[in-house]
Amino acid sequence: MSVKSYRLDPTHRVVELSGITDADDALAAEQELRALLRRCDTPAVIVDLECEEPPPAVMNLLVRLRRFAERYRVFLCVTARDPQAAQALREAGLERILRVTRTLSQARERTEVCCAAATASPRPPASTVRTRLKVRLYRFVCPDTRERTPVTSASRPSDVL
């Protein structure tokens, strides 16, 4: 079992996941990944699967990891570079739950659209039809990172009828 991580840029951390064959390896990897997410210094984490066919333990690990990442408001994306791994995730129906891409560049592009901190770049966002469409579509997939304040009688304007 091997879990390596490195910082891709200021908004992305890549975690390479390989060598997980059974539930014990998955449990050890999950503990490492949860610790990494707790102290994560980037708003987006890309899990890079480095296996041909991920075993069921890895698939369960990824689903639990996504739920855990949402608690810490970390955008999680899974990259399956191997076609067999991508096919296995697709057949298991995990593309509906996880954000699965085939390359790191696709994962970066997806986080630029979804992740609020990634879009706060010094250059203005491209205003193309494709970008506007992605923003509308991904709004349903991405967690809302803004804090909501409850409406109370003290915070409401008094002149509203």
mmCIF file with all atom_site columns, C-alpha atoms in Angstrom:
data_model
loop_
_atom_site.group_PDB
_atom_site.id
_atom_site.type_symbol
_atom_site.label_atom_id
_atom_site.label_alt_id
_atom_site.label_comp_id
_atom_site.label_asym_id
_atom_site.label_entity_id
_atom_site.label_seq_id
_atom_site.pdbx_PDB_ins_code
_atom_site.Cartn_x
_atom_site.Cartn_y
_atom_site.Cartn_z
_atom_site.occupancy
_atom_site.B_iso_or_equiv
_atom_site.pdbx_formal_charge
_atom_site.auth_seq_id
_atom_site.auth_comp_id
_atom_site.auth_asym_id
_atom_site.auth_atom_id
_atom_site.pdbx_PDB_model_num
ATOM 1   C CA . MET A 1 1   ? 0.000   0.000  0.000   1.00 0.00 ? 1   MET A CA 1
ATOM 2   C CA . SER A 1 2   ? 1.310   3.408  -0.944  1.00 0.00 ? 2   SER A CA 1
ATOM 3   C CA . VAL A 1 3   ? -0.102  6.891  -0.427  1.00 0.00 ? 3   VAL A CA 1
ATOM 4   C CA . LYS A 1 4   ? 2.063   9.733  -1.716  1.00 0.00 ? 4   LYS A CA 1
ATOM 5   C CA . SER A 1 5   ? 0.986   13.343 -1.951  1.00 0.00 ? 5   SER A CA 1
ATOM 6   C CA . TYR A 1 6   ? 2.439   16.464 -3.488  1.00 0.00 ? 6   TYR A CA 1
ATOM 7   C CA . ARG A 1 7   ? 1.296   19.985 -4.139  1.00 0.00 ? 7   ARG A CA 1
ATOM 8   C CA . LEU A 1 8   ? 0.516   20.591 -7.801  1.00 0.00 ? 8   LEU A CA 1
ATOM 9   C CA . ASP A 1 9   ? -0.078  24.341 -7.437  1.00 0.00 ? 9   ASP A CA 1
ATOM 10  C CA . PRO A 1 10  ? -1.502  26.674 -4.761  1.00 0.00 ? 10  PRO A CA 1
ATOM 11  C CA . THR A 1 11  ? -5.029  25.277 -5.129  1.00 0.00 ? 11  THR A CA 1
ATOM 12  C CA . HIS A 1 12  ? -4.409  21.583 -5.898  1.00 0.00 ? 12  HIS A CA 1
ATOM 13  C CA . ARG A 1 13  ? -2.890  18.711 -3.940  1.00 0.00 ? 13  ARG A CA 1
ATOM 14  C CA . VAL A 1 14  ? -2.446  15.367 -5.710  1.00 0.00 ? 14  VAL A CA 1
ATOM 15  C CA . VAL A 1 15  ? -2.615  12.107 -3.749  1.00 0.00 ? 15  VAL A CA 1
ATOM 16  C CA . GLU A 1 16  ? -1.283  9.041  -5.541  1.00 0.00 ? 16  GLU A CA 1
ATOM 17  C CA . LEU A 1 17  ? -3.100  5.892  -4.397  1.00 0.00 ? 17  LEU A CA 1
ATOM 18  C CA . SER A 1 18  ? -1.591  2.511  -5.274  1.00 0.00 ? 18  SER A CA 1
ATOM 19  C CA . GLY A 1 19  ? -1.045  -0.982 -3.932  1.00 0.00 ? 19  GLY A CA 1
ATOM 20  C CA . ILE A 1 20  ? -4.359  -1.380 -2.117  1.00 0.00 ? 20  ILE A CA 1
ATOM 21  C CA . THR A 1 21  ? -5.483  -4.979 -2.461  1.00 0.00 ? 21  THR A CA 1
ATOM 22  C CA . ASP A 1 22  ? -7.714  -5.716 0.519   1.00 0.00 ? 22  ASP A CA 1
ATOM 23  C CA . ALA A 1 23  ? -9.804  -4.112 3.248   1.00 0.00 ? 23  ALA A CA 1
ATOM 24  C CA . ASP A 1 24  ? -6.879  -3.825 5.688   1.00 0.00 ? 24  ASP A CA 1
ATOM 25  C CA . ASP A 1 25  ? -4.832  -1.810 3.178   1.00 0.00 ? 25  ASP A CA 1
ATOM 26  C CA . ALA A 1 26  ? -7.881  0.340  2.441   1.00 0.00 ? 26  ALA A CA 1
ATOM 27  C CA . LEU A 1 27  ? -8.394  1.039  6.144   1.00 0.00 ? 27  LEU A CA 1
ATOM 28  C CA . ALA A 1 28  ? -4.770  2.128  6.593   1.00 0.00 ? 28  ALA A CA 1
ATOM 29  C CA . ALA A 1 29  ? -4.977  4.325  3.481   1.00 0.00 ? 29  ALA A CA 1
ATOM 30  C CA . GLU A 1 30  ? -8.244  5.842  4.677   1.00 0.00 ? 30  GLU A CA 1
ATOM 31  C CA . GLN A 1 31  ? -6.674  6.846  7.984   1.00 0.00 ? 31  GLN A CA 1
ATOM 32  C CA . GLU A 1 32  ? -3.788  8.526  6.151   1.00 0.00 ? 32  GLU A CA 1
ATOM 33  C CA . LEU A 1 33  ? -6.120  10.298 3.727   1.00 0.00 ? 33  LEU A CA 1
ATOM 34  C CA . ARG A 1 34  ? -8.430  11.527 6.486   1.00 0.00 ? 34  ARG A CA 1
ATOM 35  C CA . ALA A 1 35  ? -5.438  12.970 8.332   1.00 0.00 ? 35  ALA A CA 1
ATOM 36  C CA . LEU A 1 36  ? -4.324  14.652 5.107   1.00 0.00 ? 36  LEU A CA 1
ATOM 37  C CA . LEU A 1 37  ? -7.790  16.148 4.520   1.00 0.00 ? 37  LEU A CA 1
ATOM 38  C CA . ARG A 1 38  ? -7.971  17.470 8.091   1.00 0.00 ? 38  ARG A CA 1
ATOM 39  C CA . ARG A 1 39  ? -4.772  19.441 7.659   1.00 0.00 ? 39  ARG A CA 1
ATOM 40  C CA . CYS A 1 40  ? -5.130  20.121 3.934   1.00 0.00 ? 40  CYS A CA 1
ATOM 41  C CA . ASP A 1 41  ? -3.693  23.468 2.880   1.00 0.00 ? 41  ASP A CA 1
ATOM 42  C CA . THR A 1 42  ? -5.361  23.502 -0.546  1.00 0.00 ? 42  THR A CA 1
ATOM 43  C CA . PRO A 1 43  ? -9.064  23.788 -1.418  1.00 0.00 ? 43  PRO A CA 1
ATOM 44  C CA . ALA A 1 44  ? -8.888  20.936 -3.959  1.00 0.00 ? 44  ALA A CA 1
ATOM 45  C CA . VAL A 1 45  ? -7.509  17.394 -3.659  1.00 0.00 ? 45  VAL A CA 1
ATOM 46  C CA . ILE A 1 46  ? -7.072  15.123 -6.667  1.00 0.00 ? 46  ILE A CA 1
ATOM 47  C CA . VAL A 1 47  ? -6.864  11.396 -5.899  1.00 0.00 ? 47  VAL A CA 1
ATOM 48  C CA . ASP A 1 48  ? -4.780  9.755  -8.626  1.00 0.00 ? 48  ASP A CA 1
ATOM 49  C CA . LEU A 1 49  ? -5.652  6.040  -8.861  1.00 0.00 ? 49  LEU A CA 1
ATOM 50  C CA . GLU A 1 50  ? -2.647  4.055  -9.973  1.00 0.00 ? 50  GLU A CA 1
ATOM 51  C CA . CYS A 1 51  ? -4.167  0.627  -10.503 1.00 0.00 ? 51  CYS A CA 1
ATOM 52  C CA . GLU A 1 52  ? -5.607  -1.258 -13.444 1.00 0.00 ? 52  GLU A CA 1
ATOM 53  C CA . GLU A 1 53  ? -8.800  -2.451 -11.801 1.00 0.00 ? 53  GLU A CA 1
ATOM 54  C CA . PRO A 1 54  ? -9.605  -0.984 -8.406  1.00 0.00 ? 54  PRO A CA 1
ATOM 55  C CA . PRO A 1 55  ? -10.866 -3.599 -5.950  1.00 0.00 ? 55  PRO A CA 1
ATOM 56  C CA . PRO A 1 56  ? -14.183 -3.021 -4.153  1.00 0.00 ? 56  PRO A CA 1
ATOM 57  C CA . ALA A 1 57  ? -12.275 -1.881 -1.050  1.00 0.00 ? 57  ALA A CA 1
ATOM 58  C CA . VAL A 1 58  ? -10.834 1.045  -3.040  1.00 0.00 ? 58  VAL A CA 1
ATOM 59  C CA . MET A 1 59  ? -14.226 1.990  -4.436  1.00 0.00 ? 59  MET A CA 1
ATOM 60  C CA . ASN A 1 60  ? -15.751 2.013  -0.949  1.00 0.00 ? 60  ASN A CA 1
ATOM 61  C CA . LEU A 1 61  ? -12.794 4.023  0.303   1.00 0.00 ? 61  LEU A CA 1
ATOM 62  C CA . LEU A 1 62  ? -13.343 6.687  -2.374  1.00 0.00 ? 62  LEU A CA 1
ATOM 63  C CA . VAL A 1 63  ? -17.024 7.081  -1.526  1.00 0.00 ? 63  VAL A CA 1
ATOM 64  C CA . ARG A 1 64  ? -16.285 7.431  2.204   1.00 0.00 ? 64  ARG A CA 1
ATOM 65  C CA . LEU A 1 65  ? -13.455 9.841  1.437   1.00 0.00 ? 65  LEU A CA 1
ATOM 66  C CA . ARG A 1 66  ? -15.725 12.105 -0.617  1.00 0.00 ? 66  ARG A CA 1
ATOM 67  C CA . ARG A 1 67  ? -18.200 12.370 2.258   1.00 0.00 ? 67  ARG A CA 1
ATOM 68  C CA . PHE A 1 68  ? -15.359 13.157 4.644   1.00 0.00 ? 68  PHE A CA 1
ATOM 69  C CA . ALA A 1 69  ? -13.921 15.799 2.278   1.00 0.00 ? 69  ALA A CA 1
ATOM 70  C CA . GLU A 1 70  ? -17.278 17.571 2.093   1.00 0.00 ? 70  GLU A CA 1
ATOM 71  C CA . ARG A 1 71  ? -17.238 18.020 5.877   1.00 0.00 ? 71  ARG A CA 1
ATOM 72  C CA . TYR A 1 72  ? -13.948 19.885 5.608   1.00 0.00 ? 72  TYR A CA 1
ATOM 73  C CA . ARG A 1 73  ? -15.073 21.803 2.498   1.00 0.00 ? 73  ARG A CA 1
ATOM 74  C CA . VAL A 1 74  ? -12.372 20.263 0.328   1.00 0.00 ? 74  VAL A CA 1
ATOM 75  C CA . PHE A 1 75  ? -13.189 19.644 -3.319  1.00 0.00 ? 75  PHE A CA 1
ATOM 76  C CA . LEU A 1 76  ? -12.313 16.017 -4.121  1.00 0.00 ? 76  LEU A CA 1
ATOM 77  C CA . CYS A 1 77  ? -11.747 14.729 -7.637  1.00 0.00 ? 77  CYS A CA 1
ATOM 78  C CA . VAL A 1 78  ? -10.625 11.227 -8.720  1.00 0.00 ? 78  VAL A CA 1
ATOM 79  C CA . THR A 1 79  ? -8.326  10.687 -11.691 1.00 0.00 ? 79  THR A CA 1
ATOM 80  C CA . ALA A 1 80  ? -8.354  7.216  -13.261 1.00 0.00 ? 80  ALA A CA 1
ATOM 81  C CA . ARG A 1 81  ? -5.656  7.303  -15.937 1.00 0.00 ? 81  ARG A CA 1
ATOM 82  C CA . ASP A 1 82  ? -5.878  3.622  -16.777 1.00 0.00 ? 82  ASP A CA 1
ATOM 83  C CA . PRO A 1 83  ? -8.807  2.887  -19.127 1.00 0.00 ? 83  PRO A CA 1
ATOM 84  C CA . GLN A 1 84  ? -9.667  -0.295 -17.209 1.00 0.00 ? 84  GLN A CA 1
ATOM 85  C CA . ALA A 1 85  ? -9.857  1.614  -13.929 1.00 0.00 ? 85  ALA A CA 1
ATOM 86  C CA . ALA A 1 86  ? -12.080 4.267  -15.512 1.00 0.00 ? 86  ALA A CA 1
ATOM 87  C CA . GLN A 1 87  ? -14.303 1.539  -16.962 1.00 0.00 ? 87  GLN A CA 1
ATOM 88  C CA . ALA A 1 88  ? -14.557 -0.207 -13.575 1.00 0.00 ? 88  ALA A CA 1
ATOM 89  C CA . LEU A 1 89  ? -15.596 3.048  -11.870 1.00 0.00 ? 89  LEU A CA 1
ATOM 90  C CA . ARG A 1 90  ? -18.133 3.692  -14.626 1.00 0.00 ? 90  ARG A CA 1
ATOM 91  C CA . GLU A 1 91  ? -19.598 0.174  -14.404 1.00 0.00 ? 91  GLU A CA 1
ATOM 92  C CA . ALA A 1 92  ? -19.935 0.481  -10.638 1.00 0.00 ? 92  ALA A CA 1
ATOM 93  C CA . GLY A 1 93  ? -21.878 3.721  -11.134 1.00 0.00 ? 93  GLY A CA 1
ATOM 94  C CA . LEU A 1 94  ? -19.378 5.778  -9.173  1.00 0.00 ? 94  LEU A CA 1
ATOM 95  C CA . GLU A 1 95  ? -19.203 8.524  -11.807 1.00 0.00 ? 95  GLU A CA 1
ATOM 96  C CA . ARG A 1 96  ? -22.537 9.714  -10.423 1.00 0.00 ? 96  ARG A CA 1
ATOM 97  C CA . ILE A 1 97  ? -21.167 9.995  -6.888  1.00 0.00 ? 97  ILE A CA 1
ATOM 98  C CA . LEU A 1 98  ? -17.513 10.862 -7.490  1.00 0.00 ? 98  LEU A CA 1
ATOM 99  C CA . ARG A 1 99  ? -16.016 13.452 -9.770  1.00 0.00 ? 99  ARG A CA 1
ATOM 100 C CA . VAL A 1 100 ? -14.029 11.137 -12.065 1.00 0.00 ? 100 VAL A CA 1
ATOM 101 C CA . THR A 1 101 ? -11.647 12.391 -14.743 1.00 0.00 ? 101 THR A CA 1
ATOM 102 C CA . ARG A 1 102 ? -9.120  10.679 -17.004 1.00 0.00 ? 102 ARG A CA 1
ATOM 103 C CA . THR A 1 103 ? -6.207  13.130 -16.656 1.00 0.00 ? 103 THR A CA 1
ATOM 104 C CA . LEU A 1 104 ? -4.827  15.597 -14.135 1.00 0.00 ? 104 LEU A CA 1
ATOM 105 C CA . SER A 1 105 ? -5.445  18.466 -16.551 1.00 0.00 ? 105 SER A CA 1
ATOM 106 C CA . GLN A 1 106 ? -9.149  17.544 -16.732 1.00 0.00 ? 106 GLN A CA 1
ATOM 107 C CA . ALA A 1 107 ? -9.269  17.455 -12.947 1.00 0.00 ? 107 ALA A CA 1
ATOM 108 C CA . ARG A 1 108 ? -7.650  20.904 -12.768 1.00 0.00 ? 108 ARG A CA 1
ATOM 109 C CA . GLU A 1 109 ? -10.144 22.251 -15.302 1.00 0.00 ? 109 GLU A CA 1
ATOM 110 C CA . ARG A 1 110 ? -13.050 20.828 -13.336 1.00 0.00 ? 110 ARG A CA 1
ATOM 111 C CA . THR A 1 111 ? -11.834 22.350 -10.081 1.00 0.00 ? 111 THR A CA 1
ATOM 112 C CA . GLU A 1 112 ? -11.346 25.739 -11.728 1.00 0.00 ? 112 GLU A CA 1
ATOM 113 C CA . VAL A 1 113 ? -15.033 25.715 -12.551 1.00 0.00 ? 113 VAL A CA 1
ATOM 114 C CA . CYS A 1 114 ? -16.260 24.266 -9.252  1.00 0.00 ? 114 CYS A CA 1
ATOM 115 C CA . CYS A 1 115 ? -13.888 25.302 -6.526  1.00 0.00 ? 115 CYS A CA 1
ATOM 116 C CA . ALA A 1 116 ? -14.467 28.841 -5.276  1.00 0.00 ? 116 ALA A CA 1
ATOM 117 C CA . ALA A 1 117 ? -10.842 29.370 -4.243  1.00 0.00 ? 117 ALA A CA 1
ATOM 118 C CA . ALA A 1 118 ? -9.549  28.129 -7.593  1.00 0.00 ? 118 ALA A CA 1
ATOM 119 C CA . THR A 1 119 ? -11.689 30.650 -9.478  1.00 0.00 ? 119 THR A CA 1
ATOM 120 C CA . ALA A 1 120 ? -10.313 33.532 -7.400  1.00 0.00 ? 120 ALA A CA 1
ATOM 121 C CA . SER A 1 121 ? -7.315  33.945 -9.696  1.00 0.00 ? 121 SER A CA 1
ATOM 122 C CA . PRO A 1 122 ? -5.737  37.235 -10.759 1.00 0.00 ? 122 PRO A CA 1
ATOM 123 C CA . ARG A 1 123 ? -6.732  36.692 -14.388 1.00 0.00 ? 123 ARG A CA 1
ATOM 124 C CA . PRO A 1 124 ? -10.402 37.195 -15.276 1.00 0.00 ? 124 PRO A CA 1
ATOM 125 C CA . PRO A 1 125 ? -12.332 34.016 -16.088 1.00 0.00 ? 125 PRO A CA 1
ATOM 126 C CA . ALA A 1 126 ? -12.933 33.289 -19.743 1.00 0.00 ? 126 ALA A CA 1
ATOM 127 C CA . SER A 1 127 ? -16.472 34.166 -20.683 1.00 0.00 ? 127 SER A CA 1
ATOM 128 C CA . THR A 1 128 ? -17.220 31.605 -23.334 1.00 0.00 ? 128 THR A CA 1
ATOM 129 C CA . VAL A 1 129 ? -20.405 29.665 -23.879 1.00 0.00 ? 129 VAL A CA 1
ATOM 130 C CA . ARG A 1 130 ? -18.641 26.474 -22.784 1.00 0.00 ? 130 ARG A CA 1
ATOM 131 C CA . THR A 1 131 ? -17.445 28.027 -19.504 1.00 0.00 ? 131 THR A CA 1
ATOM 132 C CA . ARG A 1 132 ? -20.844 29.508 -18.686 1.00 0.00 ? 132 ARG A CA 1
ATOM 133 C CA . LEU A 1 133 ? -22.501 26.148 -19.369 1.00 0.00 ? 133 LEU A CA 1
ATOM 134 C CA . LYS A 1 134 ? -19.998 24.310 -17.142 1.00 0.00 ? 134 LYS A CA 1
ATOM 135 C CA . VAL A 1 135 ? -20.607 26.747 -14.305 1.00 0.00 ? 135 VAL A CA 1
ATOM 136 C CA . ARG A 1 136 ? -24.349 26.179 -14.508 1.00 0.00 ? 136 ARG A CA 1
ATOM 137 C CA . LEU A 1 137 ? -23.986 22.386 -14.690 1.00 0.00 ? 137 LEU A CA 1
ATOM 138 C CA . TYR A 1 138 ? -21.352 22.053 -11.964 1.00 0.00 ? 138 TYR A CA 1
ATOM 139 C CA . ARG A 1 139 ? -23.266 24.274 -9.575  1.00 0.00 ? 139 ARG A CA 1
ATOM 140 C CA . PHE A 1 140 ? -25.426 21.244 -8.790  1.00 0.00 ? 140 PHE A CA 1
ATOM 141 C CA . VAL A 1 141 ? -22.413 18.966 -8.191  1.00 0.00 ? 141 VAL A CA 1
ATOM 142 C CA . CYS A 1 142 ? -20.141 21.231 -6.148  1.00 0.00 ? 142 CYS A CA 1
ATOM 143 C CA . PRO A 1 143 ? -20.575 21.986 -2.471  1.00 0.00 ? 143 PRO A CA 1
ATOM 144 C CA . ASP A 1 144 ? -21.504 25.515 -1.565  1.00 0.00 ? 144 ASP A CA 1
ATOM 145 C CA . THR A 1 145 ? -18.485 26.984 0.225   1.00 0.00 ? 145 THR A CA 1
ATOM 146 C CA . ARG A 1 146 ? -20.199 30.171 1.404   1.00 0.00 ? 146 ARG A CA 1
ATOM 147 C CA . GLU A 1 147 ? -21.333 30.383 4.986   1.00 0.00 ? 147 GLU A CA 1
ATOM 148 C CA . ARG A 1 148 ? -25.034 31.072 5.394   1.00 0.00 ? 148 ARG A CA 1
ATOM 149 C CA . THR A 1 149 ? -26.237 33.315 8.198   1.00 0.00 ? 149 THR A CA 1
ATOM 150 C CA . PRO A 1 150 ? -29.615 32.574 9.733   1.00 0.00 ? 150 PRO A CA 1
ATOM 151 C CA . VAL A 1 151 ? -32.322 35.194 9.320   1.00 0.00 ? 151 VAL A CA 1
ATOM 152 C CA . THR A 1 152 ? -33.551 36.532 12.627  1.00 0.00 ? 152 THR A CA 1
ATOM 153 C CA . SER A 1 153 ? -35.879 39.359 13.539  1.00 0.00 ? 153 SER A CA 1
ATOM 154 C CA . ALA A 1 154 ? -32.876 41.463 14.581  1.00 0.00 ? 154 ALA A CA 1
ATOM 155 C CA . SER A 1 155 ? -31.169 41.035 11.201  1.00 0.00 ? 155 SER A CA 1
ATOM 156 C CA . ARG A 1 156 ? -34.309 41.815 9.165   1.00 0.00 ? 156 ARG A CA 1
ATOM 157 C CA . PRO A 1 157 ? -34.931 45.408 8.120   1.00 0.00 ? 157 PRO A CA 1
ATOM 158 C CA . SER A 1 158 ? -37.826 46.926 10.079  1.00 0.00 ? 158 SER A CA 1
ATOM 159 C CA . ASP A 1 159 ? -39.322 48.803 7.113   1.00 0.00 ? 159 ASP A CA 1
ATOM 160 C CA . VAL A 1 160 ? -40.195 45.587 5.232   1.00 0.00 ? 160 VAL A CA 1
ATOM 161 C CA . LEU A 1 161 ? -43.934 44.938 5.223   1.00 0.00 ? 161 LEU A CA 1
#
